[in-house]
Coordinates of C-alpha atoms and ligand atoms in Angstrom, one line a residue:
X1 CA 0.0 0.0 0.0
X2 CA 1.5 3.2 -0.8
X3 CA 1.5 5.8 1.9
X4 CA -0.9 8.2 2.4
X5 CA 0.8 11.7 2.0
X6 CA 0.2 15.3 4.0
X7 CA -0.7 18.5 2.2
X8 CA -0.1 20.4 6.1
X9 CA 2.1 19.6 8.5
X10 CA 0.5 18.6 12.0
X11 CA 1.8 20.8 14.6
X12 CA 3.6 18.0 17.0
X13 CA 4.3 19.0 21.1
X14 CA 6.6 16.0 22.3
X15 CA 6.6 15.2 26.1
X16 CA 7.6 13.7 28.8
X17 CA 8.5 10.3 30.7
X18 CA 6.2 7.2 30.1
X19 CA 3.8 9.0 27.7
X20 CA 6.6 10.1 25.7
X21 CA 7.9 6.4 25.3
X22 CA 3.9 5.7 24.2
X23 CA 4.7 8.7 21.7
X24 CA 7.3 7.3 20.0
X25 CA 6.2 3.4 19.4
X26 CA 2.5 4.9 18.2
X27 CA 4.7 6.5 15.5
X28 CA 6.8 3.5 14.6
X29 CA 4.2 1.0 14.9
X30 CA 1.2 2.8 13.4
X31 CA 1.8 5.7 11.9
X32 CA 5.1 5.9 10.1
X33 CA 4.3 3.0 8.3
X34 CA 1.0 4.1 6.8
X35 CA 1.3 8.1 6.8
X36 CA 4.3 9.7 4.6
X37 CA 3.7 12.2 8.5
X38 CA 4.3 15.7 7.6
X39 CA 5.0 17.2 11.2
X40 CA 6.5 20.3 12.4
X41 CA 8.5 18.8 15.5
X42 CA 8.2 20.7 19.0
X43 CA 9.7 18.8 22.0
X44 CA 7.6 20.3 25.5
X45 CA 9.9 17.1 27.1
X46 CA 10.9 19.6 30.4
X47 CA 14.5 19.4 29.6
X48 CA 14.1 21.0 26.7
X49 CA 11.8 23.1 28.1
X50 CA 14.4 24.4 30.8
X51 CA 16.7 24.5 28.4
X52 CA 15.2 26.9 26.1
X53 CA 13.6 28.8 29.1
X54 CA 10.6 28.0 27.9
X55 CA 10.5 29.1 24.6
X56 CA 9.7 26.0 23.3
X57 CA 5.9 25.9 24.7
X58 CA 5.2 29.3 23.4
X59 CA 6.5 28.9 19.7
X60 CA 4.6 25.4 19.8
X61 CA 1.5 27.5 20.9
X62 CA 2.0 30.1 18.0
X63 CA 2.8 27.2 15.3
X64 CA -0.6 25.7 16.0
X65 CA -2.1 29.0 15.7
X66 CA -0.3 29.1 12.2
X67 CA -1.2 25.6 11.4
X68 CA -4.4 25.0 12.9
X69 CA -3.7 21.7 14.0
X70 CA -1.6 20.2 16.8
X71 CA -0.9 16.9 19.0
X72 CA 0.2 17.1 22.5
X73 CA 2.1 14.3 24.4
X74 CA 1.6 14.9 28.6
X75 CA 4.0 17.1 30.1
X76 CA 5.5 17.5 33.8
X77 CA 4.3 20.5 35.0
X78 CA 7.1 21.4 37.9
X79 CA 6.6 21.2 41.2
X80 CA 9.4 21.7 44.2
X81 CA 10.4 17.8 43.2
X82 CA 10.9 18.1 39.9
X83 CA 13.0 21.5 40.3
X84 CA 15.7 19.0 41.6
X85 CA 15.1 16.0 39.8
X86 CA 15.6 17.8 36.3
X87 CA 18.0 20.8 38.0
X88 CA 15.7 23.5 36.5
X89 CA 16.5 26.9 36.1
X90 CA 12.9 28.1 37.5
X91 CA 9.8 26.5 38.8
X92 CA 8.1 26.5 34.7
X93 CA 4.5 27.3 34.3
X94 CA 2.1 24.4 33.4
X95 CA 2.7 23.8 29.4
X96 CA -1.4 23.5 29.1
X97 CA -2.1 26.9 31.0
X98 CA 0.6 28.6 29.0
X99 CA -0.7 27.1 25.6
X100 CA -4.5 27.7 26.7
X101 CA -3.7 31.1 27.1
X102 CA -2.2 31.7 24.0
X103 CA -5.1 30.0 22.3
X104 CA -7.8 31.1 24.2
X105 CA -9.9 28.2 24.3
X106 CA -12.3 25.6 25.8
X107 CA -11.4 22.0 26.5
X108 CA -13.8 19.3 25.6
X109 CA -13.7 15.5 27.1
X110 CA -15.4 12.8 25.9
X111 CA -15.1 8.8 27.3
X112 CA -13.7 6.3 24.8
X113 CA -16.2 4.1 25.1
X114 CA -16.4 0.2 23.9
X115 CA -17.7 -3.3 24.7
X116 CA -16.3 -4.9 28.0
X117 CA -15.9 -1.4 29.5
X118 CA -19.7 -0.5 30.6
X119 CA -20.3 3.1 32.2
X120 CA -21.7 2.4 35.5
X121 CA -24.6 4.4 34.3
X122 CA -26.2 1.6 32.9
X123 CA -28.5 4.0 30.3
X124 CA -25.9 6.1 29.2
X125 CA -25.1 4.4 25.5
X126 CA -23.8 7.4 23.5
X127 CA -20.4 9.8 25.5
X128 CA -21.0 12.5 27.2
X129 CA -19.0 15.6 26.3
X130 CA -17.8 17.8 29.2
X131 CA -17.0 21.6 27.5
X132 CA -14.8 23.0 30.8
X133 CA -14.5 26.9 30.9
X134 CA -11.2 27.3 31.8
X135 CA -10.9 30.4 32.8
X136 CA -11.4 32.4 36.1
X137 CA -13.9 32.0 39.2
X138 CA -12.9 30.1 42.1
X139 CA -9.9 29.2 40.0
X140 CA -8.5 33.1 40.1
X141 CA -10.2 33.6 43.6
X142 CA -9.1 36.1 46.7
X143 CA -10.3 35.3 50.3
X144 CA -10.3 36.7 53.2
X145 CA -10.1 34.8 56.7
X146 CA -12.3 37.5 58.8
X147 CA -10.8 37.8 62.3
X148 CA -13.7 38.8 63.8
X149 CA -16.6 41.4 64.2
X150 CA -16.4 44.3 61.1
X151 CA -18.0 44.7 57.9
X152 CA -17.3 43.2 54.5
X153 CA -17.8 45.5 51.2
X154 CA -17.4 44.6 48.0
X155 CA -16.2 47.3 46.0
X156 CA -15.1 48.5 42.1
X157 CA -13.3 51.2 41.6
X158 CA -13.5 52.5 37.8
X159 CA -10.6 53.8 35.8
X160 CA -12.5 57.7 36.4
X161 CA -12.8 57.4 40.6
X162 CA -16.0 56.4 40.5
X163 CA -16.8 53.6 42.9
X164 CA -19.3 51.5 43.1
X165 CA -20.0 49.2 46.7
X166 CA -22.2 46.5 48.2
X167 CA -22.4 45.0 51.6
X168 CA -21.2 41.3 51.1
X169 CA -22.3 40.8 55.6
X170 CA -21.8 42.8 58.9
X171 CA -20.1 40.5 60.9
X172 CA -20.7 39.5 64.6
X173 CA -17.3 37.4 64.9
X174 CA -14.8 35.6 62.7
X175 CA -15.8 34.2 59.6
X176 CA -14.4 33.5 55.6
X177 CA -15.0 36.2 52.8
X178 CA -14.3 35.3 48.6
X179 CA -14.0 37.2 45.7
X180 CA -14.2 35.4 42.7
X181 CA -14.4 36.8 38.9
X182 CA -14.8 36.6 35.3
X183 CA -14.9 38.7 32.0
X184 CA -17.3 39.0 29.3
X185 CA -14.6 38.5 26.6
X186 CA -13.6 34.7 28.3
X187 CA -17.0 34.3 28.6
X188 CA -18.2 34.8 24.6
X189 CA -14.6 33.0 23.9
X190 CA -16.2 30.3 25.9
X191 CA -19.7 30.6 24.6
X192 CA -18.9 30.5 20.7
X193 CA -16.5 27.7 21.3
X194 CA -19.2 25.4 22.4
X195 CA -21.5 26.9 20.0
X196 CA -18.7 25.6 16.9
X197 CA -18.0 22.6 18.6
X198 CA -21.4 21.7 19.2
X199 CA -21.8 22.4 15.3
X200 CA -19.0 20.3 14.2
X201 CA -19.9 17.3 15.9
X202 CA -23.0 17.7 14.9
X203 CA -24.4 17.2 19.1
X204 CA -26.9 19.2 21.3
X205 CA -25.7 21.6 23.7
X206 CA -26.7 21.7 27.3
X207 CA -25.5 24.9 29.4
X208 CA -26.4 25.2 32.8
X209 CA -25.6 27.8 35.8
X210 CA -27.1 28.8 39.0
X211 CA -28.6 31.7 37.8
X212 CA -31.9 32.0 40.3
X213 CA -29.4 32.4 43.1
X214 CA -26.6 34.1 41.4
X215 CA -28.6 36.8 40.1
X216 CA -25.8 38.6 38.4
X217 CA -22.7 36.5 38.2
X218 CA -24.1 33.4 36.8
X219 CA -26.5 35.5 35.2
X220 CA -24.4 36.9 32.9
X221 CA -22.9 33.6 31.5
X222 CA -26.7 32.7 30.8
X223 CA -27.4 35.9 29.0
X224 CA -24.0 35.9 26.9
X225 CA -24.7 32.2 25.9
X226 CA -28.4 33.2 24.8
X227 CA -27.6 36.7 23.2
X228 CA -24.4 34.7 20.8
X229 CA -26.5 31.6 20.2
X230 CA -29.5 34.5 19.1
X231 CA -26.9 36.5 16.6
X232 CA -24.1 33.8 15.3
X233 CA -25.5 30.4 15.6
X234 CA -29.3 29.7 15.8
X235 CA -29.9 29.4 12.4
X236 CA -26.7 27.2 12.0
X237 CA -28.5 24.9 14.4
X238 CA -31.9 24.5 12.8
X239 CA -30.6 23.7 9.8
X240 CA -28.5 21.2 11.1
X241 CA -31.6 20.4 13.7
X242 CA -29.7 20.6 16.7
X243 CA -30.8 21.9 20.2
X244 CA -29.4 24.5 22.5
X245 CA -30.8 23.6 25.7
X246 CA -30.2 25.8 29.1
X247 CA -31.3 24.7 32.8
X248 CA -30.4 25.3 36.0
X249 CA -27.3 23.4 37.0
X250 CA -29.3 21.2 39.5
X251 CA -31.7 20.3 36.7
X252 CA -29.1 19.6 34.0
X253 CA -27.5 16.8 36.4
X254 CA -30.4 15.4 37.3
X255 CA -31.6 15.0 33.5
X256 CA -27.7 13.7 32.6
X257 CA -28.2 10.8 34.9
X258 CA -31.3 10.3 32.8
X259 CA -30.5 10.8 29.5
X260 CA -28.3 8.4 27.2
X261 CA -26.0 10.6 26.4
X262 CA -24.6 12.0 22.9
X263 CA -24.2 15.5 23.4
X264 CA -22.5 18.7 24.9
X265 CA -22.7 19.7 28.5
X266 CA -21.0 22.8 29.0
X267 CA -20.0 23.8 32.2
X268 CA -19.0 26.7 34.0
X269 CA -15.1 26.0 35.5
X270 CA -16.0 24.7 39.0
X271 CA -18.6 22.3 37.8
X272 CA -16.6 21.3 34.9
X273 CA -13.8 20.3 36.8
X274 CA -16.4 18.1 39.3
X275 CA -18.4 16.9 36.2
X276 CA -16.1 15.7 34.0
X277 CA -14.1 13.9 36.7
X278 CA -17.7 12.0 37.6
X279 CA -17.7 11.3 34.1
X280 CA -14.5 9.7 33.5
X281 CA -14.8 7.8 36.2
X282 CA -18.6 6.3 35.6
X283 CA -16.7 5.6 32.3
X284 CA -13.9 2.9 33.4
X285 CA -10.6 5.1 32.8
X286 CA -9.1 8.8 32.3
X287 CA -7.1 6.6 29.6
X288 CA -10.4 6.0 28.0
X289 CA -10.9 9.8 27.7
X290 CA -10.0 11.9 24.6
X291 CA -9.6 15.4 25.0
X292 CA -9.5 18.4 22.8
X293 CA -8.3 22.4 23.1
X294 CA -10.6 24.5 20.7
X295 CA -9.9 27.9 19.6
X296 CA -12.9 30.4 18.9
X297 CA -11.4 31.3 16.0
X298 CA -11.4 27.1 15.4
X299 CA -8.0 25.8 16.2
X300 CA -7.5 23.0 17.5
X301 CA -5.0 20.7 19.6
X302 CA -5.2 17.3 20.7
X303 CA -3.6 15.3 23.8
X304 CA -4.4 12.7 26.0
X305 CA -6.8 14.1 29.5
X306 CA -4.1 12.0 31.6
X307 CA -0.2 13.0 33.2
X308 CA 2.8 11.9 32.2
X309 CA 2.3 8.5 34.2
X310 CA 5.3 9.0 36.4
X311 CA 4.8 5.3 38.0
X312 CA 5.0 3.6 35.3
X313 CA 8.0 5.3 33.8
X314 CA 10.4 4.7 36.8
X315 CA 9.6 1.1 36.2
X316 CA 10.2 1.4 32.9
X317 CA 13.4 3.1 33.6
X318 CA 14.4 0.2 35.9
X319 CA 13.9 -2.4 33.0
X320 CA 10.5 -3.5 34.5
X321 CA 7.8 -4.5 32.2
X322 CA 5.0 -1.9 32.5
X323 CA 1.4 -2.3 31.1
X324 CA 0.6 1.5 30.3
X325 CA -2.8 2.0 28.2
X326 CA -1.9 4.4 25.1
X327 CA -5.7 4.7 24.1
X328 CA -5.7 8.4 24.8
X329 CA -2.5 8.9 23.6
X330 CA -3.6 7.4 20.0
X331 CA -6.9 8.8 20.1
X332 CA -5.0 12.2 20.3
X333 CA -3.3 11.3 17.0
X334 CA -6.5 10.3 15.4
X335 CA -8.3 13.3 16.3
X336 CA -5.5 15.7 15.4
X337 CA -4.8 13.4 12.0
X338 CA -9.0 13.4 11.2
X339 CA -8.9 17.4 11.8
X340 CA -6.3 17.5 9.5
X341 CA -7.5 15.1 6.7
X342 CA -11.4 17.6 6.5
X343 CA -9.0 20.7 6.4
X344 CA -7.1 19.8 3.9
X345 CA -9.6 17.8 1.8
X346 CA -7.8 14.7 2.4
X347 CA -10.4 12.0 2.9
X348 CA -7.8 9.2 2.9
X349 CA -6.5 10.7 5.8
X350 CA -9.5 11.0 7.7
X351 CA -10.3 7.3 7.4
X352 CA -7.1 6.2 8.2
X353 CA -7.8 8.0 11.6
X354 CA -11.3 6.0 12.0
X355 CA -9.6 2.9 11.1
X356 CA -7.0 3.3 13.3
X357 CA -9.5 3.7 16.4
X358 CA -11.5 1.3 15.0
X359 CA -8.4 -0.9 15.6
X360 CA -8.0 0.3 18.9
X361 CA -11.6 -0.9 20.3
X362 CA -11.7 -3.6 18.7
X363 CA -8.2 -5.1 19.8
X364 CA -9.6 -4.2 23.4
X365 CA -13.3 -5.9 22.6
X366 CA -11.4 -9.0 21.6
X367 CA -9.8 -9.6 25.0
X368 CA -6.2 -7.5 24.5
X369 CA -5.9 -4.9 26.5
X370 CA -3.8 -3.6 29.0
X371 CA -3.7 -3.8 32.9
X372 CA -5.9 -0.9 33.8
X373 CA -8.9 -2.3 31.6
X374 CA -8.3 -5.6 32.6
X375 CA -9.2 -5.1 36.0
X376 CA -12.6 -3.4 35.3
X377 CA -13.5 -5.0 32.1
X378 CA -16.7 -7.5 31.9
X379 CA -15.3 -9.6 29.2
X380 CA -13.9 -13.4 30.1
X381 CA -10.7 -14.5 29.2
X382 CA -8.7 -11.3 28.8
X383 CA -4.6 -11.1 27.8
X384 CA -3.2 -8.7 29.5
X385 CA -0.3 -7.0 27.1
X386 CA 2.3 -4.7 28.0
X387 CA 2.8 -1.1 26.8
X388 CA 4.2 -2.6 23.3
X389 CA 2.6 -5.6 23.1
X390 CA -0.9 -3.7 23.3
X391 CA 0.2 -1.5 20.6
X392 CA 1.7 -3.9 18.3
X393 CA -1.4 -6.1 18.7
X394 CA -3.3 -3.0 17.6
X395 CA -1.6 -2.7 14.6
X396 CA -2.2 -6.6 13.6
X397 CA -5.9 -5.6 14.1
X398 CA -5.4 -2.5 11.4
X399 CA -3.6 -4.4 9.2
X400 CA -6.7 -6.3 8.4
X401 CA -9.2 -3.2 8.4
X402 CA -6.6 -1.2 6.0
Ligands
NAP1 P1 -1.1 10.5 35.8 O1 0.1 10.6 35.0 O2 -2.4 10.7 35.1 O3 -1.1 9.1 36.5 C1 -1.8 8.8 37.7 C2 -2.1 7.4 37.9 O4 -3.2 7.1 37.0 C3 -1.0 6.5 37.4 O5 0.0 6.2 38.4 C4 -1.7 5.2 37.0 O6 -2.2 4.4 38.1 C5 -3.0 5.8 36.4 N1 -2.9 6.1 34.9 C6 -2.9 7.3 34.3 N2 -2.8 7.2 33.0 C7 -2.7 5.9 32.7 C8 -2.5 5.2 31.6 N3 -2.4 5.8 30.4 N4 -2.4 3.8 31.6 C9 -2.5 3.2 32.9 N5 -2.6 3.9 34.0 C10 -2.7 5.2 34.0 O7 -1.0 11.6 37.0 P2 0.1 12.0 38.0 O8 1.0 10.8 38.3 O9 -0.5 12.7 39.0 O10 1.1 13.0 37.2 C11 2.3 12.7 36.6 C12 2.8 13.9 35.8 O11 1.9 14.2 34.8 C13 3.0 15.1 36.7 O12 4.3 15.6 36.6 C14 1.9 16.1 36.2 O13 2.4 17.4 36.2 C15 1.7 15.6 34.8 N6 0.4 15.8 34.2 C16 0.3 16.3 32.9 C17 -0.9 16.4 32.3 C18 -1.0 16.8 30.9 O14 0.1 17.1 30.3 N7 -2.1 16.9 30.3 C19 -2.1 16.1 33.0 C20 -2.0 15.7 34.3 C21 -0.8 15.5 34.9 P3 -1.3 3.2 38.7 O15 0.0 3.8 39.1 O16 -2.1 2.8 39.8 O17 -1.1 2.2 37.6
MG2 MG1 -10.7 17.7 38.9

């Protein structure tokens, strides 16, 4: 079979410790051999991070803005630890925050979901996507540990003087006081990209906030949702006859246990960090999670919602076999080589990418799977492969879909 060739290059973030030994034997083994892989290299591994002060993340965060497309391997984000373990120059900001920010977007998580791996939601058939806002809130929050009797105020100060003040409580004794906040520009960034992403995978979108209680603050992400869906997008959604649906927060989880899933819940940063962890884990696996970065302005970057899987890789270092599932990681690759394929009109592409998971499920449906799965699958008579066994069996299951 000849190789399917690139128009594009793919913008490529390497990374770090076990997931960056993944990285390289999903190349070898299953793409190299099929995809002539046009790729503009970018290696986020944290020693070439430090060495490079950094540089590295942000020129990979501009390339994809250039390109359109990237795929991220895990990264160490550094902590006192790893300041000494890898003799860093400085403590390095988190390679997601730093590329999030350059991007401006909202990241999107879905379960991977296949036969033997049940969600313990037994009516939930279709994923549930979790669209996190990633920006401000309790996230970017000040607090106040009140001593004891006084009054708290809540005050803005414009840039002319002119003030304006509420009473937050007149306290008797000590107590706790928080100010939390967000802007209208991250919240439209938010807004629209749900809105497109909703469109382009053709799903439903549910948004819900607290908005009877929080009679401004949540408010205001209800009425910017509304007033963008009104102008930009309602029209794209009847014609495609989709649904934007918005509920109180309360009411939105109890209808998700209900529902079977297949579509977009959209969540404000607090309950998207909650909701999508209750997801993953009704769904078997943050290894059986793909996850996606998405611009307003539609770029898009890949990677895999899990760390660099730090365990594993000091085993590995020691020469002891590890059994380390690389279904996110190749799921990122499939996503990011997909995206790439509809850009560039390169349908071959594309369904090499569907194949290719195809592959992947199926390998785990016939019993092959690694040691995570193996412990929570429902299926009899399981092998359980290591880290390259798993993905070489994968690629004996493409070789007779290709
Ligand atoms: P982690 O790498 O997600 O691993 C936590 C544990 O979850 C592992 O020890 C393992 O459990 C299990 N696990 C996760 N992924 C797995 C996989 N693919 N296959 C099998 N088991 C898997 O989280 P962490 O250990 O807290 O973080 C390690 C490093 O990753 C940190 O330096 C952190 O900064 C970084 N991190 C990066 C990202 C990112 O780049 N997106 C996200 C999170 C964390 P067992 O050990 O029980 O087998
Ligand atoms: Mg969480």
């Amino acid at each position: 079979m000849a190789k399917i060739q690139m128009k594009t290059p793919l913008v490529e973030m390497d990374g770090d410790e076990m997931t960056r030994i993944l990285w390289q034997i999903i190349k070898e083994e299953l793409l190299l051999p099929y995809i002539d892989l046009k790729t503009e290299y970018y290696d986020l591994g944290l020693e070439y991070r430090n060495e490079t002060n950094d540089q590295v993340t942000v020129d990979s965060a501009e390339a994809t803005k250039k390109y359109g497309v990237a795929v991220k391997c895990a990264t160490i984000t550094p902590n006192a630890a790893r300041m000494t373990e890898y003799k860093l120059k400085e403590m390095w900001k988190s390679p997601n925050g730093t590329i999030r920010a350059a991007l401006d977007g909202t990241v999107f998580r879905a379960p991977i979901q296949v036969k033997g791996i049940e969600p313990c939601v037994k009516n939930w058939k279709k994923p549930i996507t979790l669209a996190r806002h990633a920006y401000g809130d309790v996230y970017k929050n000040t607090e106040i540990k009140v001593p004891g009797k006084g009054k708290a105020e809540l005050v803005f100060t414009g840039e002319d003087g002119n003030q304006i003040r509420e009473v937050i409580h007149n306290f008797d004794g000590p107590g706790i006081i928080q100010g939390i906040h967000n802007t209208d520009k991250s919240i439209t960034s938010f807004a629209r990209a749900c809105f497109s992403y909703a469109l382009d995978t053709k799903q439903d979108l549910w948004f819900a906030t607290k908005d009877t209680i929080s009679k401004k603050y949540d408010h205001n992400f209800k009425d910017i949702f509304q007033d963008i869906y009104e102008k930009e997008y309602k029209d794209k959604f009847e014609a495609a006859g989709l649904e934007y649906f918005y509920t109180l927060i309360d009411d939105a989880v109890a209808r998700v246990m209900k529902t079977e899933g297949g579509f977009i819940w959209a969540c404000k940063n607090y309950d998207g960090d909650v909701m999508s962890d209750m997801v993953s884990s009704a769904c078997g696996s943050l290894a059986m999670m793909t996850s996606v970065l998405v611009s307003p302005d539609g770029v898009y970057e890949y990677e895999a919602a899990h760390g660099t899987v730090q365990r594993h890789y000091y085993k590995y270092q020691k020469g002891e076999e590890t059994s380390t599932n690389s279904v996110a990681t190749i799921f990122a690759w499939t996503g990011a080589l997909r995206k790439r394929g509809e850009l560039d009109g390169l349908p071959e592409l594309a369904d090499f990418a569907d194949k290719l998971e195809k592959a992947t499920l199926q390998t785990i449906e016939e019993g092959k799977m690694t040691k995570d799965l193996a412990l929570i699958t429902s299926l009899k008579n399981v092998t359980v492969l290591n880290s390259h066994n798993f993905i070489k069996a994968i690629r004996e299951t493409l070789e007779t879909l290709l």
